[in-house]
Amino acid sequence: MEMERGLPAAEVGCRLDGIRIWVVEDDPEWRGMVVDELEYHGAAVRGIDSVEALYRELAVDRCDILVLDVGLPGEDGLSATGHLRRMDGMGIVLVTGRSGTADMAHGLSLGADIYLPKPLELPVLVAALHSLHRRMSQSVAANAPAPVPASAMEASPAWSLRSDGWDLFAPNGRALTLTVAERGFLRELFAVPGEAVDRERLIAAVTDQPWDFDPHRLEVLVHRLRARVRNATDAMLPVRALRGMGYMLVSDQVAAA
C-alpha cells in the first residue's frame, strides 16, 4: 500500500490518546509505518499480519478500531468485515486499492465504518480514526441503559433473558441488549443451565452457515460478550468455558424459567 506523509495530524487537533487500534496488513514495511504514525499520535497500536492472526488475538483481547487492508492472504478484509460486524465488532476502517464506487459500496454494506482508497496520506488516516472514535463514543453515551427501578431489581435477583431473549438482565437490574449472535448463543445456554452445551450446537445457534464458520470466532464472540456485559452491567457473565467441549451457564446464578 502506498502512503504519503503530509502535515502531522496533531497540527489539526487529531489526537488518538489511549485508543486501542490494531492494524491488519501483511506488508511489514507499510504496517510498521502506520503503527509508528499512530503511536506518535497517542494510540495504543498493535500490528497483525493476517485475518487468522487477528481472530487469535481477539480470542484473548480486544481493540477499539481495526485498520483492515482488503487484499490480505488467506481470508481477505472484506470477508473478515462481514464476520466481525455480525458479532457486533469494533470500529472498522477498510483500506484498499479498489477505489471504485461499487467496491466502496460493497465494503460499507458489509459493515465497514469508513472506506479509504489508496494512495492514502497518513494525516487523512489519523483524522478518520479520530472522527470515528468520537462518533463511537457519542453513540455509546446515547445508548447507555437507563437506571432500573429498585422494584425490578428485587424481582430479579439472578441473571435472566427477557424481551424474547433480546435483553440480558444482570442480578443488579442492569441490562444489555444483545446482538443476533449473542442472543442465539445465550438462549442455548439458558435453556439448560448447569449443563454443558457443545460447540457445534452453539455455532449452529449463532450463524445460518455453520459449515463455513471458523470455530475460533465462537471464542471471539464469547470474549466480546463478556466485555460488553461487564461494561453495561458492571457484573461478570456466569458462563464457563469447558475445555474440549463447549460452554456452560452457571446454574445457581440464573433465574428460574
CSV table of C-alpha atoms in Angstrom, one decimal:
chain,number,residue,atom,x,y,z
A,1,MET,CA,0.0,0.0,0.0
A,2,GLU,CA,1.3,3.4,-0.9
A,3,MET,CA,1.3,6.1,1.8
A,4,GLU,CA,2.2,9.7,1.6
A,5,ARG,CA,3.2,11.9,4.6
A,6,GLY,CA,1.6,15.3,4.9
A,7,LEU,CA,1.2,17.7,7.8
A,8,PRO,CA,1.1,16.0,11.2
A,9,ALA,CA,-2.4,15.3,12.2
A,10,ALA,CA,-1.7,16.7,15.7
A,11,GLU,CA,-1.5,20.1,14.0
A,12,VAL,CA,-5.2,19.9,13.2
A,13,GLY,CA,-6.1,18.6,16.7
A,14,CYS,CA,-6.4,14.9,15.9
A,15,ARG,CA,-5.0,13.1,18.9
A,16,LEU,CA,-5.6,9.4,19.4
A,17,ASP,CA,-4.6,9.2,23.0
A,18,GLY,CA,-5.4,5.8,24.6
A,19,ILE,CA,-7.4,4.5,21.6
A,20,ARG,CA,-6.7,0.8,21.0
A,21,ILE,CA,-6.1,0.4,17.3
A,22,TRP,CA,-5.0,-2.8,15.5
A,23,VAL,CA,-3.5,-2.6,12.0
A,24,VAL,CA,-4.0,-5.8,10.0
A,25,GLU,CA,-1.7,-5.8,7.0
A,26,ASP,CA,0.7,-8.4,5.6
A,27,ASP,CA,3.3,-5.9,4.2
A,28,PRO,CA,5.7,-5.4,7.2
A,29,GLU,CA,7.1,-2.2,5.9
A,30,TRP,CA,3.7,-0.5,5.5
A,31,ARG,CA,2.4,-2.0,8.7
A,32,GLY,CA,5.4,-0.6,10.6
A,33,MET,CA,4.9,2.8,9.1
A,34,VAL,CA,1.3,3.0,10.1
A,35,VAL,CA,2.0,1.6,13.6
A,36,ASP,CA,4.7,4.2,14.2
A,37,GLU,CA,2.5,7.1,13.0
A,38,LEU,CA,-0.5,6.1,15.1
A,39,GLU,CA,1.7,5.6,18.2
A,40,TYR,CA,3.1,9.1,17.5
A,41,HIS,CA,-0.4,10.4,17.9
A,42,GLY,CA,-1.0,8.7,21.1
A,43,ALA,CA,-2.8,5.4,20.1
A,44,ALA,CA,-2.1,2.0,21.7
A,45,VAL,CA,-1.3,0.1,18.5
A,46,ARG,CA,-0.8,-3.5,17.6
A,47,GLY,CA,0.4,-4.7,14.1
A,48,ILE,CA,-1.1,-8.0,12.9
A,49,ASP,CA,-0.2,-9.8,9.6
A,50,SER,CA,-3.3,-11.8,8.7
A,51,VAL,CA,-7.0,-12.2,9.5
A,52,GLU,CA,-6.3,-15.6,11.0
A,53,ALA,CA,-3.9,-14.0,13.4
A,54,LEU,CA,-6.5,-11.3,14.2
A,55,TYR,CA,-9.0,-13.9,15.3
A,56,ARG,CA,-6.4,-15.4,17.6
A,57,GLU,CA,-5.8,-12.0,19.2
A,58,LEU,CA,-9.5,-11.3,19.5
A,59,ALA,CA,-9.9,-14.5,21.4
A,60,VAL,CA,-8.0,-13.1,24.3
A,61,ASP,CA,-8.0,-9.3,23.9
A,62,ARG,CA,-9.9,-6.6,22.2
A,63,CYS,CA,-9.4,-3.3,20.4
A,64,ASP,CA,-11.5,-0.2,19.7
A,65,ILE,CA,-10.8,0.2,16.0
A,66,LEU,CA,-9.4,-2.1,13.3
A,67,VAL,CA,-7.5,-0.7,10.3
A,68,LEU,CA,-8.0,-3.6,7.9
A,69,ASP,CA,-6.5,-4.0,4.5
A,70,VAL,CA,-8.7,-5.7,1.9
A,71,GLY,CA,-6.0,-7.5,-0.1
A,72,LEU,CA,-4.8,-10.0,2.6
A,73,PRO,CA,-3.6,-13.6,2.0
A,74,GLY,CA,-5.9,-16.2,3.3
A,75,GLU,CA,-9.2,-14.7,4.4
A,76,ASP,CA,-9.4,-11.2,3.0
A,77,GLY,CA,-10.5,-8.0,4.7
A,78,LEU,CA,-14.0,-7.9,3.2
A,79,SER,CA,-14.8,-11.4,4.4
A,80,ALA,CA,-13.5,-10.5,7.9
A,81,THR,CA,-15.5,-7.4,8.0
A,82,GLY,CA,-18.7,-9.3,7.4
A,83,HIS,CA,-17.9,-11.8,10.1
A,84,LEU,CA,-16.8,-9.3,12.7
A,85,ARG,CA,-19.7,-6.9,12.1
A,86,ARG,CA,-22.2,-9.8,12.6
A,87,MET,CA,-20.6,-10.3,16.0
A,88,ASP,CA,-21.1,-6.7,16.9
A,89,GLY,CA,-17.5,-5.8,16.4
A,90,MET,CA,-15.4,-2.8,16.9
A,91,GLY,CA,-14.9,0.2,14.6
A,92,ILE,CA,-13.7,-1.0,11.2
A,93,VAL,CA,-11.7,1.1,8.7
A,94,LEU,CA,-11.1,-0.7,5.3
A,95,VAL,CA,-8.1,0.4,3.3
A,96,THR,CA,-7.7,-0.8,-0.3
A,97,GLY,CA,-6.7,0.0,-3.8
A,98,ARG,CA,-10.2,-0.9,-5.0
A,99,SER,CA,-11.4,2.6,-5.2
A,100,GLY,CA,-14.4,2.1,-7.5
A,101,THR,CA,-17.9,3.1,-6.3
A,102,ALA,CA,-19.1,-0.4,-6.4
A,103,ASP,CA,-16.2,-1.7,-4.3
A,104,MET,CA,-16.7,1.1,-1.8
A,105,ALA,CA,-20.4,0.4,-1.5
A,106,HIS,CA,-19.7,-3.3,-1.0
A,107,GLY,CA,-17.3,-2.7,1.8
A,108,LEU,CA,-19.7,-0.3,3.6
A,109,SER,CA,-22.6,-2.7,3.1
A,110,LEU,CA,-20.6,-5.5,4.9
A,111,GLY,CA,-20.3,-3.2,7.9
A,112,ALA,CA,-17.2,-1.1,7.5
A,113,ASP,CA,-17.5,2.3,9.2
A,114,ILE,CA,-15.0,4.0,6.8
A,115,TYR,CA,-13.6,3.0,3.4
A,116,LEU,CA,-10.3,4.7,2.5
A,117,PRO,CA,-8.8,4.2,-1.0
A,118,LYS,CA,-5.1,4.1,-1.8
A,119,PRO,CA,-2.8,6.1,-2.1
A,120,LEU,CA,-3.6,7.4,1.4
A,121,GLU,CA,-1.9,10.2,3.3
A,122,LEU,CA,-1.2,9.4,6.9
A,123,PRO,CA,-2.8,12.6,8.3
A,124,VAL,CA,-6.1,11.5,6.5
A,125,LEU,CA,-6.0,8.1,8.2
A,126,VAL,CA,-5.3,9.7,11.6
A,127,ALA,CA,-8.1,12.2,11.1
A,128,ALA,CA,-10.5,9.4,10.0
A,129,LEU,CA,-9.7,7.4,13.1
A,130,HIS,CA,-10.1,10.4,15.4
A,131,SER,CA,-13.5,11.1,13.8
A,132,LEU,CA,-14.7,7.5,14.0
A,133,HIS,CA,-13.7,7.2,17.7
A,134,ARG,CA,-15.6,10.4,18.5
A,135,ARG,CA,-18.7,9.1,16.8
A,136,MET,CA,-18.4,5.7,18.6
A,137,SER,CA,-18.0,7.4,22.0
A,138,GLN,CA,-21.1,9.6,21.4
A,139,SER,CA,-23.1,6.5,20.3
A,140,VAL,CA,-22.2,4.6,23.5
A,141,ALA,CA,-23.2,7.5,25.7
A,142,ALA,CA,-26.5,7.9,23.9
A,143,ASN,CA,-27.3,4.2,24.2
A,144,ALA,CA,-26.4,3.8,27.8
A,145,PRO,CA,-29.1,1.9,29.7
A,146,ALA,CA,-31.5,3.8,31.9
A,147,PRO,CA,-31.4,3.1,35.6
A,148,VAL,CA,-33.6,0.2,36.6
A,149,PRO,CA,-36.2,0.8,39.4
A,150,ALA,CA,-35.4,-0.9,42.7
A,151,SER,CA,-38.6,-3.0,42.4
A,152,ALA,CA,-37.3,-4.6,39.2
A,153,MET,CA,-34.0,-5.4,40.9
A,154,GLU,CA,-35.8,-7.1,43.8
A,155,ALA,CA,-38.0,-9.1,41.4
A,156,SER,CA,-35.0,-10.5,39.5
A,157,PRO,CA,-32.1,-11.4,41.9
A,158,ALA,CA,-30.4,-13.5,39.2
A,159,TRP,CA,-29.4,-13.4,35.5
A,160,SER,CA,-32.3,-13.6,33.1
A,161,LEU,CA,-33.2,-13.2,29.4
A,162,ARG,CA,-36.2,-11.0,28.6
A,163,SER,CA,-37.9,-9.5,25.5
A,164,ASP,CA,-37.8,-12.8,23.7
A,165,GLY,CA,-34.2,-13.2,24.5
A,166,TRP,CA,-33.0,-9.8,23.2
A,167,ASP,CA,-32.2,-8.3,26.6
A,168,LEU,CA,-29.9,-9.8,29.2
A,169,PHE,CA,-30.5,-8.7,32.8
A,170,ALA,CA,-27.9,-8.9,35.5
A,171,PRO,CA,-28.7,-9.5,39.2
A,172,ASN,CA,-28.2,-5.8,39.9
A,173,GLY,CA,-31.0,-4.9,37.4
A,174,ARG,CA,-28.8,-3.5,34.7
A,175,ALA,CA,-29.4,-4.8,31.2
A,176,LEU,CA,-27.7,-5.3,27.9
A,177,THR,CA,-29.5,-5.5,24.5
A,178,LEU,CA,-27.9,-8.4,22.6
A,179,THR,CA,-26.9,-8.9,19.0
A,180,VAL,CA,-28.4,-11.7,16.9
A,181,ALA,CA,-25.4,-13.9,17.5
A,182,GLU,CA,-25.2,-13.2,21.2
A,183,ARG,CA,-28.9,-13.9,21.6
A,184,GLY,CA,-28.6,-17.3,19.9
A,185,PHE,CA,-25.6,-18.2,22.0
A,186,LEU,CA,-27.2,-17.3,25.3
A,187,ARG,CA,-30.6,-18.8,24.6
A,188,GLU,CA,-28.9,-22.2,24.1
A,189,LEU,CA,-27.2,-21.9,27.5
A,190,PHE,CA,-30.2,-20.5,29.3
A,191,ALA,CA,-32.3,-23.4,28.0
A,192,VAL,CA,-30.1,-25.9,30.0
A,193,PRO,CA,-28.4,-24.0,32.9
A,194,GLY,CA,-25.8,-26.1,34.7
A,195,GLU,CA,-25.3,-28.4,31.7
A,196,ALA,CA,-22.6,-28.4,29.0
A,197,VAL,CA,-23.6,-27.2,25.6
A,198,ASP,CA,-21.2,-28.4,22.8
A,199,ARG,CA,-19.5,-26.1,20.4
A,200,GLU,CA,-21.4,-27.5,17.3
A,201,ARG,CA,-24.7,-26.7,18.9
A,202,LEU,CA,-23.7,-23.2,19.8
A,203,ILE,CA,-22.2,-22.5,16.4
A,204,ALA,CA,-25.5,-23.6,14.8
A,205,ALA,CA,-27.3,-21.1,17.1
A,206,VAL,CA,-25.2,-18.1,16.1
A,207,THR,CA,-24.9,-18.5,12.3
A,208,ASP,CA,-27.1,-19.7,9.5
A,209,GLN,CA,-24.0,-21.1,7.8
A,210,PRO,CA,-22.3,-23.3,10.5
A,211,TRP,CA,-20.4,-25.3,7.8
A,212,ASP,CA,-18.5,-22.1,6.9
A,213,PHE,CA,-17.9,-20.8,10.5
A,214,ASP,CA,-14.4,-20.8,11.9
A,215,PRO,CA,-14.6,-22.2,15.4
A,216,HIS,CA,-12.2,-19.5,16.6
A,217,ARG,CA,-15.0,-17.0,16.0
A,218,LEU,CA,-17.0,-18.5,18.8
A,219,GLU,CA,-14.3,-17.7,21.2
A,220,VAL,CA,-14.2,-14.2,19.8
A,221,LEU,CA,-17.9,-13.8,20.3
A,222,VAL,CA,-17.7,-15.0,23.9
A,223,HIS,CA,-14.8,-12.7,24.7
A,224,ARG,CA,-16.6,-9.7,23.2
A,225,LEU,CA,-19.9,-10.7,25.0
A,226,ARG,CA,-18.1,-10.9,28.4
A,227,ALA,CA,-16.6,-7.4,27.8
A,228,ARG,CA,-19.9,-5.9,26.7
A,229,VAL,CA,-21.7,-7.4,29.7
A,230,ARG,CA,-19.1,-6.2,32.1
A,231,ASN,CA,-19.2,-2.6,30.6
A,232,ALA,CA,-23.0,-2.5,30.6
A,233,THR,CA,-23.8,-4.1,33.9
A,234,ASP,CA,-20.6,-4.0,35.9
A,235,ALA,CA,-21.1,-7.7,36.5
A,236,MET,CA,-19.3,-10.9,35.3
A,237,LEU,CA,-21.3,-13.1,32.9
A,238,PRO,CA,-21.7,-16.5,34.5
A,239,VAL,CA,-20.6,-18.5,31.5
A,240,ARG,CA,-17.9,-21.1,32.0
A,241,ALA,CA,-15.7,-22.4,29.2
A,242,LEU,CA,-15.3,-26.2,29.2
A,243,ARG,CA,-12.1,-27.3,27.5
A,244,GLY,CA,-12.6,-29.5,24.5
A,245,MET,CA,-16.4,-29.4,25.0
A,246,GLY,CA,-18.1,-26.1,24.8
A,247,TYR,CA,-19.7,-23.7,27.4
A,248,MET,CA,-22.0,-23.9,30.4
A,249,LEU,CA,-24.2,-21.4,32.2
A,250,VAL,CA,-23.6,-21.5,36.0
A,251,SER,CA,-27.0,-22.6,37.2
A,252,ASP,CA,-27.1,-21.1,40.7
A,253,GLN,CA,-26.9,-17.6,39.2
A,254,VAL,CA,-29.8,-18.0,36.8
A,255,ALA,CA,-33.4,-17.0,37.4
A,256,ALA,CA,-35.9,-19.9,37.3
A,257,ALA,CA,-37.7,-20.3,34.0
